[in-house]
PDB file of C-alpha atoms and ligand atoms in Angstrom:
ATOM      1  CA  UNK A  25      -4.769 -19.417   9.901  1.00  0.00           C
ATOM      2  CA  UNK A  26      -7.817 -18.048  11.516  1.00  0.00           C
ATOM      3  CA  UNK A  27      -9.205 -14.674  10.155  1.00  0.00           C
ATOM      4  CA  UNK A  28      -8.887 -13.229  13.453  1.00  0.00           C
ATOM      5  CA  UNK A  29      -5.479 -14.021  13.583  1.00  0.00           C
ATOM      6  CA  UNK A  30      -4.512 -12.971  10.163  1.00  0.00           C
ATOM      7  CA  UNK A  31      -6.054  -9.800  10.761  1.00  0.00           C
ATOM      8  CA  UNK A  32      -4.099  -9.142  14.021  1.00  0.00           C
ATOM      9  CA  UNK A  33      -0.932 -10.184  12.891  1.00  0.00           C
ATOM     10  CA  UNK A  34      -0.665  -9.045   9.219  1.00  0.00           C
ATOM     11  CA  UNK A  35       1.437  -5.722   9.230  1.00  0.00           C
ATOM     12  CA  UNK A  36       2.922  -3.110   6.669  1.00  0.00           C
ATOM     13  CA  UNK A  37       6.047  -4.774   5.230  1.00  0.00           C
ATOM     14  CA  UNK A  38       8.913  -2.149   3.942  1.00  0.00           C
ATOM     15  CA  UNK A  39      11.571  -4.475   3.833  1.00  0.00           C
ATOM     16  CA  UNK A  40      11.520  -7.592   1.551  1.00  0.00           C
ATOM     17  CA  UNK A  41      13.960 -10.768   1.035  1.00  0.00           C
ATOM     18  CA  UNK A  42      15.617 -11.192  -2.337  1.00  0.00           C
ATOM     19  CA  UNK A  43      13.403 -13.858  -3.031  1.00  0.00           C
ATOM     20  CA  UNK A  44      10.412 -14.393  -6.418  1.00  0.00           C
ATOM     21  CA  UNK A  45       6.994 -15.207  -5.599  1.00  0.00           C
ATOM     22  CA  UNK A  46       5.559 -17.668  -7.754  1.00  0.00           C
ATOM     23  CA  UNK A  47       3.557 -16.568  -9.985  1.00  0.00           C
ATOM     24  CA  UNK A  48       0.878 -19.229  -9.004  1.00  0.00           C
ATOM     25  CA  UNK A  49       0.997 -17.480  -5.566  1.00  0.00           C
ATOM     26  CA  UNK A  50      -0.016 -14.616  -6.941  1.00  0.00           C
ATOM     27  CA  UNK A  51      -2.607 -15.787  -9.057  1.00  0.00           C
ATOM     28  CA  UNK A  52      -4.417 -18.035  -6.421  1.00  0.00           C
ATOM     29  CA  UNK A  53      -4.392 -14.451  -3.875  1.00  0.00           C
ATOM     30  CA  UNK A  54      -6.267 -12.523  -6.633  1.00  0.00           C
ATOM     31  CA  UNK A  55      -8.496 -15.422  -7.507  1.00  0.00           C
ATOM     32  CA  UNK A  56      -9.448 -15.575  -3.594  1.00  0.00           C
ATOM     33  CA  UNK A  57      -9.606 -12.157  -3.007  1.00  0.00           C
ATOM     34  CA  UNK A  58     -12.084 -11.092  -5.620  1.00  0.00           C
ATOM     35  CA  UNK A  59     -14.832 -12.826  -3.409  1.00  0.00           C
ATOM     36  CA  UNK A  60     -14.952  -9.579  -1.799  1.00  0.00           C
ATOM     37  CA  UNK A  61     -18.273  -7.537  -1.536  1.00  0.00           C
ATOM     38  CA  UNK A  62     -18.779  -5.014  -3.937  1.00  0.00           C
ATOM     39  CA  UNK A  63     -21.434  -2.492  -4.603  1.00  0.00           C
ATOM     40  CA  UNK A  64     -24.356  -5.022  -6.411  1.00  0.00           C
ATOM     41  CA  UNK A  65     -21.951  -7.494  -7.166  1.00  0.00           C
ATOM     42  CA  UNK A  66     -19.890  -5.524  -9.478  1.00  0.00           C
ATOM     43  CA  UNK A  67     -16.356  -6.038  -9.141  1.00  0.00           C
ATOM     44  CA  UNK A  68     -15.021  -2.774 -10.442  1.00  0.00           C
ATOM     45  CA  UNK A  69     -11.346  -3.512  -9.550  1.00  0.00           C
ATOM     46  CA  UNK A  70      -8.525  -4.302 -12.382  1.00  0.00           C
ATOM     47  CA  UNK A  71      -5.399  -5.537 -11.018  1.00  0.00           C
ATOM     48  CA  UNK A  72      -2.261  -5.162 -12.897  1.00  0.00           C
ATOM     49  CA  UNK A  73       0.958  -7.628 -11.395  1.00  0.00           C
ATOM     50  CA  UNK A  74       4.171  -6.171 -12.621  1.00  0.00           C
ATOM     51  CA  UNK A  75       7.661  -8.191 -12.171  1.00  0.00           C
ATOM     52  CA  UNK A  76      10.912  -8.749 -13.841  1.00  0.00           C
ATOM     53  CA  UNK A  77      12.463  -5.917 -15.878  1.00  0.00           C
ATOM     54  CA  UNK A  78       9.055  -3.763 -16.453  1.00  0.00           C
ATOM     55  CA  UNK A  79       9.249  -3.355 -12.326  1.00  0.00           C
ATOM     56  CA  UNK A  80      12.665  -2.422 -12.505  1.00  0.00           C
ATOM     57  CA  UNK A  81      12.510   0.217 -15.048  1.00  0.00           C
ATOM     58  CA  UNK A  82       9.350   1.508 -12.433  1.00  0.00           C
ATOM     59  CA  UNK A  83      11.581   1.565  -9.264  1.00  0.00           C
ATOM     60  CA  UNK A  84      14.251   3.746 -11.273  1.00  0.00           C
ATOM     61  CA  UNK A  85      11.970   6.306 -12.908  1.00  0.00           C
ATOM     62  CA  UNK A  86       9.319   6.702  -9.521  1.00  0.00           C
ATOM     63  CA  UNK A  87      12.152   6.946  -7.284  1.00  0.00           C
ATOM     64  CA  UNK A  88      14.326   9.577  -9.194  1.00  0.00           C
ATOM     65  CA  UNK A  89      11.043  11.691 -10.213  1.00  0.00           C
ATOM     66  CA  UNK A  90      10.675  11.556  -6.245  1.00  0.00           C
ATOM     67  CA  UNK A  91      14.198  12.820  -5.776  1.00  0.00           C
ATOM     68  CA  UNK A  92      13.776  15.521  -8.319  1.00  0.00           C
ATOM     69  CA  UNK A  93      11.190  17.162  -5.998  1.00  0.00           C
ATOM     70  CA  UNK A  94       8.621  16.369  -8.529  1.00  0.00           C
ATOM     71  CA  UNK A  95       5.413  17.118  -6.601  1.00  0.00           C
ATOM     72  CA  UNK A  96       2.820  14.300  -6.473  1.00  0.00           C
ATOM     73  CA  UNK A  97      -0.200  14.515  -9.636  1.00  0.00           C
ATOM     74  CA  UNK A  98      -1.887  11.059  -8.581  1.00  0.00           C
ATOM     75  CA  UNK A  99      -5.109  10.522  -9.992  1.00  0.00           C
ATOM     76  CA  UNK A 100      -7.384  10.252  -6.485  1.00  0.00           C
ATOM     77  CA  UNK A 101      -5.931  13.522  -4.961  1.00  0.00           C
ATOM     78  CA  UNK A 102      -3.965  12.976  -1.987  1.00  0.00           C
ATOM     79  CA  UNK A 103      -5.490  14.126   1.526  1.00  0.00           C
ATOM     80  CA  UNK A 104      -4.164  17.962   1.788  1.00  0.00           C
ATOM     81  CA  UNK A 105      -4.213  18.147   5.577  1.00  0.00           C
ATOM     82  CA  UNK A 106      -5.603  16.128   8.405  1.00  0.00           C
ATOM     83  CA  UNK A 107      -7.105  17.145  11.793  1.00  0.00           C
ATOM     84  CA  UNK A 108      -5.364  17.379  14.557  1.00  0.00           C
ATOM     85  CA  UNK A 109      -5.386  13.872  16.317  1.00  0.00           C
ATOM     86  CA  UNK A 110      -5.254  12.339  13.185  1.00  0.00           C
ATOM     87  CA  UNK A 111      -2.179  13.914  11.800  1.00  0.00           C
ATOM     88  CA  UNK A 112      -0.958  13.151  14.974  1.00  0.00           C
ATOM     89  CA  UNK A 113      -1.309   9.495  14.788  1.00  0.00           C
ATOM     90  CA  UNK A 114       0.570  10.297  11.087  1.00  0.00           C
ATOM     91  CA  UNK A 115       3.490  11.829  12.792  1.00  0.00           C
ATOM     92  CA  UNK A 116       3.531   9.237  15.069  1.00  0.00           C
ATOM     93  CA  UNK A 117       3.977   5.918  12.434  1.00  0.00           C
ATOM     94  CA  UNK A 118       6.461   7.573  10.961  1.00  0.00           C
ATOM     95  CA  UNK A 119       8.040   8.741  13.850  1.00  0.00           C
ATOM     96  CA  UNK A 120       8.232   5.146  15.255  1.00  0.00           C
ATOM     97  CA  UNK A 121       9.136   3.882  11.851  1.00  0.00           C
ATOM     98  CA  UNK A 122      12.822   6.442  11.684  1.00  0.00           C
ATOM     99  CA  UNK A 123      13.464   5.539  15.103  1.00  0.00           C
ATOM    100  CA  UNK A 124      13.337   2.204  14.104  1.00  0.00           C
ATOM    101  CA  UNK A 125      15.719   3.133  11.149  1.00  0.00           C
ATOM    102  CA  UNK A 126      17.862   5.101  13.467  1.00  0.00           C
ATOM    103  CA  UNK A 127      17.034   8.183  11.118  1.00  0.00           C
ATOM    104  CA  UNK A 128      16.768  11.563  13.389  1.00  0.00           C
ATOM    105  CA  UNK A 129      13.859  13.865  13.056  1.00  0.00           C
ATOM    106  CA  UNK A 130      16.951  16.094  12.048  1.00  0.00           C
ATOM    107  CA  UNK A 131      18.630  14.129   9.675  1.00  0.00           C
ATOM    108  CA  UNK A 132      16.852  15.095   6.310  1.00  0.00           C
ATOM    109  CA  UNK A 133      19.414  13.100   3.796  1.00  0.00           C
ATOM    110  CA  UNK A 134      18.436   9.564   5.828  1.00  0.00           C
ATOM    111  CA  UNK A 135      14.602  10.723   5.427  1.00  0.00           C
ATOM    112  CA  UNK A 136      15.013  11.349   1.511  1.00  0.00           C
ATOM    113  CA  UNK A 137      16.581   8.108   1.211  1.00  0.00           C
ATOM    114  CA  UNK A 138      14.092   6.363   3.087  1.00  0.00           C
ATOM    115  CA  UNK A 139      11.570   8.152   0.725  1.00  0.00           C
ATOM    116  CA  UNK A 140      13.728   7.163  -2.041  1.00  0.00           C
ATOM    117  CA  UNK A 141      13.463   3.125  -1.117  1.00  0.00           C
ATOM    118  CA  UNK A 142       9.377   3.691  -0.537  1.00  0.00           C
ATOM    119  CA  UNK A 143       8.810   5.305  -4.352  1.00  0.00           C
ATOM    120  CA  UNK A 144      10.928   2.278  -5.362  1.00  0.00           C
ATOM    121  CA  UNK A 145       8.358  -0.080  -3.817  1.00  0.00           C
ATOM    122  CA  UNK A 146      10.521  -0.908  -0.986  1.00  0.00           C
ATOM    123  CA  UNK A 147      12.391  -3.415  -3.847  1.00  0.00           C
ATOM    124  CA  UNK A 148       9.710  -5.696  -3.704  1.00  0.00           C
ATOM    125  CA  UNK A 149       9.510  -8.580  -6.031  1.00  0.00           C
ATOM    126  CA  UNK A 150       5.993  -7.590  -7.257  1.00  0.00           C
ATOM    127  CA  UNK A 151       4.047  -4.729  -7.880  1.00  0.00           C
ATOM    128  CA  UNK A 152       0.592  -4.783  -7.749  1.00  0.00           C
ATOM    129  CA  UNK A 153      -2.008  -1.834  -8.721  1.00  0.00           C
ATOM    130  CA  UNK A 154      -5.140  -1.612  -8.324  1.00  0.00           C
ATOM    131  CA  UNK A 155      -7.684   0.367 -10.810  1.00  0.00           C
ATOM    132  CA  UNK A 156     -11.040   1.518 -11.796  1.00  0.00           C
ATOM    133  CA  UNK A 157     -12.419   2.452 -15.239  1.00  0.00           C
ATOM    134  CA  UNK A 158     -13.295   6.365 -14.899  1.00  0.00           C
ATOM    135  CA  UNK A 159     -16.733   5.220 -15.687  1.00  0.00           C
ATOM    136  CA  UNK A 160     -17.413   4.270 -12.601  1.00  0.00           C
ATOM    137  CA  UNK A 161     -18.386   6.955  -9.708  1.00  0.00           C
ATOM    138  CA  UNK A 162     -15.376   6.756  -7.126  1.00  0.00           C
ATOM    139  CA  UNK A 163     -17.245   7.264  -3.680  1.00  0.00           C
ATOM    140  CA  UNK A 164     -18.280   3.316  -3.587  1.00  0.00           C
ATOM    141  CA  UNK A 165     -15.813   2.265  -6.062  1.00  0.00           C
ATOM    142  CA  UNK A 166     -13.412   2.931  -3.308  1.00  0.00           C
ATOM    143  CA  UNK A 167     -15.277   1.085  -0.372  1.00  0.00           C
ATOM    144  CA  UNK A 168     -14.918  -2.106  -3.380  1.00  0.00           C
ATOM    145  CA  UNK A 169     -11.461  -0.898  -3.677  1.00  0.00           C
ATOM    146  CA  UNK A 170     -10.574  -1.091  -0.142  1.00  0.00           C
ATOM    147  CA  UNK A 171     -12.212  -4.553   0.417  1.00  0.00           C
ATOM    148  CA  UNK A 172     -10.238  -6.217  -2.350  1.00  0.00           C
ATOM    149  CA  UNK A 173      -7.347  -5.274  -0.933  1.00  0.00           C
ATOM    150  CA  UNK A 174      -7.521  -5.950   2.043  1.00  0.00           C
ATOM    151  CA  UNK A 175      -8.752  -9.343   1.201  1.00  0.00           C
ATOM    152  CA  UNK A 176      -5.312  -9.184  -1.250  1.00  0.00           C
ATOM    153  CA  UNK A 177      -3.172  -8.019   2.304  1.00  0.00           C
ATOM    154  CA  UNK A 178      -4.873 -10.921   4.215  1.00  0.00           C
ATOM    155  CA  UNK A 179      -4.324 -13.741   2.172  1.00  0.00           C
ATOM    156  CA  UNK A 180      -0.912 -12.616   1.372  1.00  0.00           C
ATOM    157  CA  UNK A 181      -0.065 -12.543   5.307  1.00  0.00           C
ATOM    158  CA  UNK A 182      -1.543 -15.977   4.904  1.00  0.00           C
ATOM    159  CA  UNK A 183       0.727 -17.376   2.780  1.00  0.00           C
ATOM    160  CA  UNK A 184       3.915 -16.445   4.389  1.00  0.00           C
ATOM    161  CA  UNK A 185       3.644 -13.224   2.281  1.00  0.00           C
ATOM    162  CA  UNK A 186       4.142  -9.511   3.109  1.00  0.00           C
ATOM    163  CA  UNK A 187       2.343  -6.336   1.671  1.00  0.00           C
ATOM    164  CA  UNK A 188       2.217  -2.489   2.116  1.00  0.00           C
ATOM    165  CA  UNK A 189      -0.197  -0.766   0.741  1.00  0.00           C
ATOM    166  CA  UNK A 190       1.791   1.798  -1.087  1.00  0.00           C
ATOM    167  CA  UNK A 191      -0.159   5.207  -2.411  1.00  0.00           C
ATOM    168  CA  UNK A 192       3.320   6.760  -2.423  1.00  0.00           C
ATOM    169  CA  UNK A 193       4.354   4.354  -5.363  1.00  0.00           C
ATOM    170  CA  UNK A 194       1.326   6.043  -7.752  1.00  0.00           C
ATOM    171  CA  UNK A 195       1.889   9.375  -7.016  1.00  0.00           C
ATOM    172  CA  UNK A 196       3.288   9.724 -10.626  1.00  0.00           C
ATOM    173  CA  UNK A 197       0.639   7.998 -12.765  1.00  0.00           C
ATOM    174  CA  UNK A 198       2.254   9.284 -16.001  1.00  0.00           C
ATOM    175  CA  UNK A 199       4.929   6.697 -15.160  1.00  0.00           C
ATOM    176  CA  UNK A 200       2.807   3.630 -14.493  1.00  0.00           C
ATOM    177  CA  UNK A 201       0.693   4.622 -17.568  1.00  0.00           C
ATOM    178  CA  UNK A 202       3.646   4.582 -19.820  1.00  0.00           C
ATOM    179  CA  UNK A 203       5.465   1.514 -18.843  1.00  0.00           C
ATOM    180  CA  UNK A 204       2.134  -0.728 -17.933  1.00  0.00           C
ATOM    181  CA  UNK A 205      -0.052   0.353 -20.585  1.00  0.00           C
ATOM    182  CA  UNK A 206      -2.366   1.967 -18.783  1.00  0.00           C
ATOM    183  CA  UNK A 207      -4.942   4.099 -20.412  1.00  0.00           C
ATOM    184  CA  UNK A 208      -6.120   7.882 -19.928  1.00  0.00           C
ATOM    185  CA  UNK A 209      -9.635   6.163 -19.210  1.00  0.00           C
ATOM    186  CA  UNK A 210      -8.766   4.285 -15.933  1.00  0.00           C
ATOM    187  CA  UNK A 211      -8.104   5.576 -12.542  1.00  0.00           C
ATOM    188  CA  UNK A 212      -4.971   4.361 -11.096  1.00  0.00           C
ATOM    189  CA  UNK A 213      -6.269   4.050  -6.949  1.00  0.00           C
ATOM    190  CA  UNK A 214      -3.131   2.205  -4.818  1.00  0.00           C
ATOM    191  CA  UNK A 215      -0.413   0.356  -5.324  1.00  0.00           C
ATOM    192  CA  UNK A 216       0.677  -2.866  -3.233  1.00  0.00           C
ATOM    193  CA  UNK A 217       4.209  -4.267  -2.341  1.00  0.00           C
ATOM    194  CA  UNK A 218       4.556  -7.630  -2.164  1.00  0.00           C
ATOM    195  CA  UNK A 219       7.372 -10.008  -1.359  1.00  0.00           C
ATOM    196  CA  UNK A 220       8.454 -12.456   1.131  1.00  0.00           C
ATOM    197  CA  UNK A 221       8.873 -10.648   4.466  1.00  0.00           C
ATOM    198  CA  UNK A 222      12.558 -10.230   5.611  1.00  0.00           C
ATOM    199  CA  UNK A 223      11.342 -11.033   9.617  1.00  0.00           C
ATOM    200  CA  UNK A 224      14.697  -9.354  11.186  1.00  0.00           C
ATOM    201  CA  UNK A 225      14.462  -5.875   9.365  1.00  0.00           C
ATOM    202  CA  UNK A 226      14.177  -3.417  11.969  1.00  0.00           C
ATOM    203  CA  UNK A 227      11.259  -1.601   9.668  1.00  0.00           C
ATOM    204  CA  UNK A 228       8.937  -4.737   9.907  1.00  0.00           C
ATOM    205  CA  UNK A 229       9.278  -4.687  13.721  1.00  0.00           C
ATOM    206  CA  UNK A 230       8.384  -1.643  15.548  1.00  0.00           C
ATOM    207  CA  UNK A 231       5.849  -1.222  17.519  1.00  0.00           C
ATOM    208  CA  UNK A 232       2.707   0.134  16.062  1.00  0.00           C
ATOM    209  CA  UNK A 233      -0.702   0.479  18.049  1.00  0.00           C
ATOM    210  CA  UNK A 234      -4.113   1.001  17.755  1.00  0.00           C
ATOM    211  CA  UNK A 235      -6.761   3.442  19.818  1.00  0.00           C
ATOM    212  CA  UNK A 236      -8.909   1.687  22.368  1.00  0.00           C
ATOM    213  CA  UNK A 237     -11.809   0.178  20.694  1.00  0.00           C
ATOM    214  CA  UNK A 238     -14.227   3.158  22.170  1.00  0.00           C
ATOM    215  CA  UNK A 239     -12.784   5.404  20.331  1.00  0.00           C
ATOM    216  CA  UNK A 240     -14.401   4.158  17.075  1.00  0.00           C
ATOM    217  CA  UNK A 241     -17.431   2.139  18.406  1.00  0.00           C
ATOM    218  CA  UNK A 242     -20.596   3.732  19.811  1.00  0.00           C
ATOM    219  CA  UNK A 243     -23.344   1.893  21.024  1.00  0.00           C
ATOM    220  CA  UNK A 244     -27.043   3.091  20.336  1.00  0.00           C
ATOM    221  CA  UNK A 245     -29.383   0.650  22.981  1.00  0.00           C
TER     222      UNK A 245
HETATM  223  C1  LIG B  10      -4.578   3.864   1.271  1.00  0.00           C
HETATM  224  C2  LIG B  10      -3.270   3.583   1.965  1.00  0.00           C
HETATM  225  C3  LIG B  10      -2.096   4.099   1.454  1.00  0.00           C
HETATM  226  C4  LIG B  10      -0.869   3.845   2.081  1.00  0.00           C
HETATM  227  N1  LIG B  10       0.282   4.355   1.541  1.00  0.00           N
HETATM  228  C5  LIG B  10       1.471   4.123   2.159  1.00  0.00           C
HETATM  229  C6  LIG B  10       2.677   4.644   1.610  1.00  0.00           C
HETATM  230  O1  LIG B  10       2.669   5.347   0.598  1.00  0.00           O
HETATM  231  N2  LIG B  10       3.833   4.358   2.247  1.00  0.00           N
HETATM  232  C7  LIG B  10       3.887   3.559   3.361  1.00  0.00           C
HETATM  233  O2  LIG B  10       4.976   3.311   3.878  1.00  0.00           O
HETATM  234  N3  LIG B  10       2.754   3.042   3.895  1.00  0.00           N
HETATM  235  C8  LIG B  10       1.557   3.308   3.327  1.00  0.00           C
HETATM  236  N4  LIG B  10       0.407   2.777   3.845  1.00  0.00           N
HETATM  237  C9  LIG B  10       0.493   1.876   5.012  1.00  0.00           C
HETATM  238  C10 LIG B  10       0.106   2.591   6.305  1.00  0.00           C
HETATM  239  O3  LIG B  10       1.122   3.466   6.692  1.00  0.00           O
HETATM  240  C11 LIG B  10      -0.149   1.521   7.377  1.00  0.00           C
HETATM  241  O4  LIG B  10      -1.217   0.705   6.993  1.00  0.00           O
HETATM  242  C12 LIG B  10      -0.447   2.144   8.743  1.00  0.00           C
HETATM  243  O5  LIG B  10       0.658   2.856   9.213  1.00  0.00           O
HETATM  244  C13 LIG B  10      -0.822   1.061   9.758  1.00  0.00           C
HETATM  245  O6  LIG B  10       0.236   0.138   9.904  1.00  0.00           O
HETATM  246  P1  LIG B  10       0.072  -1.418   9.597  1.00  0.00           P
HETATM  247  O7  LIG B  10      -0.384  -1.583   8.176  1.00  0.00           O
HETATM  248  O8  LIG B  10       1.442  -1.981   9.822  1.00  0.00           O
HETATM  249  O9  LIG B  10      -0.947  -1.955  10.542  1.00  0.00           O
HETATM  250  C14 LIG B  10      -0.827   3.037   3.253  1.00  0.00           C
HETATM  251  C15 LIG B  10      -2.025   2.519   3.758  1.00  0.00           C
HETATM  252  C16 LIG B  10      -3.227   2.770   3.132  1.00  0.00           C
HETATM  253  C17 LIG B  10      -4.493   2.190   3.690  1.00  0.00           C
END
């Protein structure tokens, strides 16, 4: 697949077949993907891939500590409010995502629910997370942390594999701590989905867009 493709096509998947990924599948994506740049060559990222019964036991705790009203304590603080436009462009995935869904901006119970299948990783097969020893200063740790994985997202996409980046699913890093063996002395920074795309899910199908390319890009001549 070319890159430019990959990076066009690949999307957030939230809705996965009932299906393993091999295990070699998932070791040959993290071997690739750790060619990505980091700051002076120092690969800060630690990936942990959780499957089988440990996932399970995840899924069941995140997702009723989500439906207890349990309010998030992750360890890179969630964004407390946006500007305008781009809270807009918030309101607007998820908009498009619950019409997809058929869920009504009124209809709270269908929204909970929905919430409820996101903190239980969407019932992906695998559950990767990504984190950094404490050690290390976060402002470029993240830049590393965002290029592995998206390198992770694109050679997933590559292999017939889907992935949503998922900071919803680490909101609770006491539970991922306990269950993964985690220590106090690593941040816990995203989690990933991954699974084999179910292609006729109505929430891997909507239309999502992108602002014009001047809206990021500013020439200096
Ligand atoms: C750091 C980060 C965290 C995200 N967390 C979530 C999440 O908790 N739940 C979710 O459904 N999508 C999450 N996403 C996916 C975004 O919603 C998605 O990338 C965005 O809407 C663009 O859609 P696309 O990935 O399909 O192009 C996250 C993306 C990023 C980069």
């Amino acid at each position: 697949m070319e890159v430019q493709e990959a990076v066009q096509k690949r999307r957030s998947i939230r809705h996965f077949l009932d299906k393993p990924v091999p295990e070699e599948d998932v070791n040959k994506i993290i071997s690739d993907a750790i060619w990505a740049p980091s700051w002076g060559n120092s690969q800060p990222w630690e990936i942990i891939a959780v499957t089988g019964s440990p996932l399970d036991q995840f899924k069941k705790e995140n997702k009723e500590t989500i439906m207890k009203g349990e309010p998030p304590n992750a360890d890179i603080t969630f964004p407390a409010e946006w500007p305008e436009k781009f809270q807009e462009r918030l309101n607007g995935i998820e908009r498009s995502l619950f019409d997809a869904l058929s869920i009504d901006a009124e209809d709270f119970e269908g929204g909970l629910n929905y919430y409820g299948d996101m903190f239980s990783i969407f019932d992906a097969p695998v559950f990767l997370i990504i984190t950094v020893d404490k050690k290390i200063s976060l402002e470029y740790a993240m830049i590393d942390m965002g290029s592995i994985m998206q390198n992770i997202c694109l050679l997933a996409h590559d292999r017939g594999l889907g992935t949503c980046l998922l900071a919803a699913s680490i909101s609770y890093p006491k539970i991922s701590r306990k269950l993964f063996s985690i220590p106090d002395t690593k941040n816990i920074v995203c989690g990933i989905a991954l699974g084999w795309p179910d292609s006729q899910a109505p929430e891997n199908n909507f239309e999502r867009s992108r602002e014009g390319v001047n809206e990021f890009l500013r020439w200096v001549r």
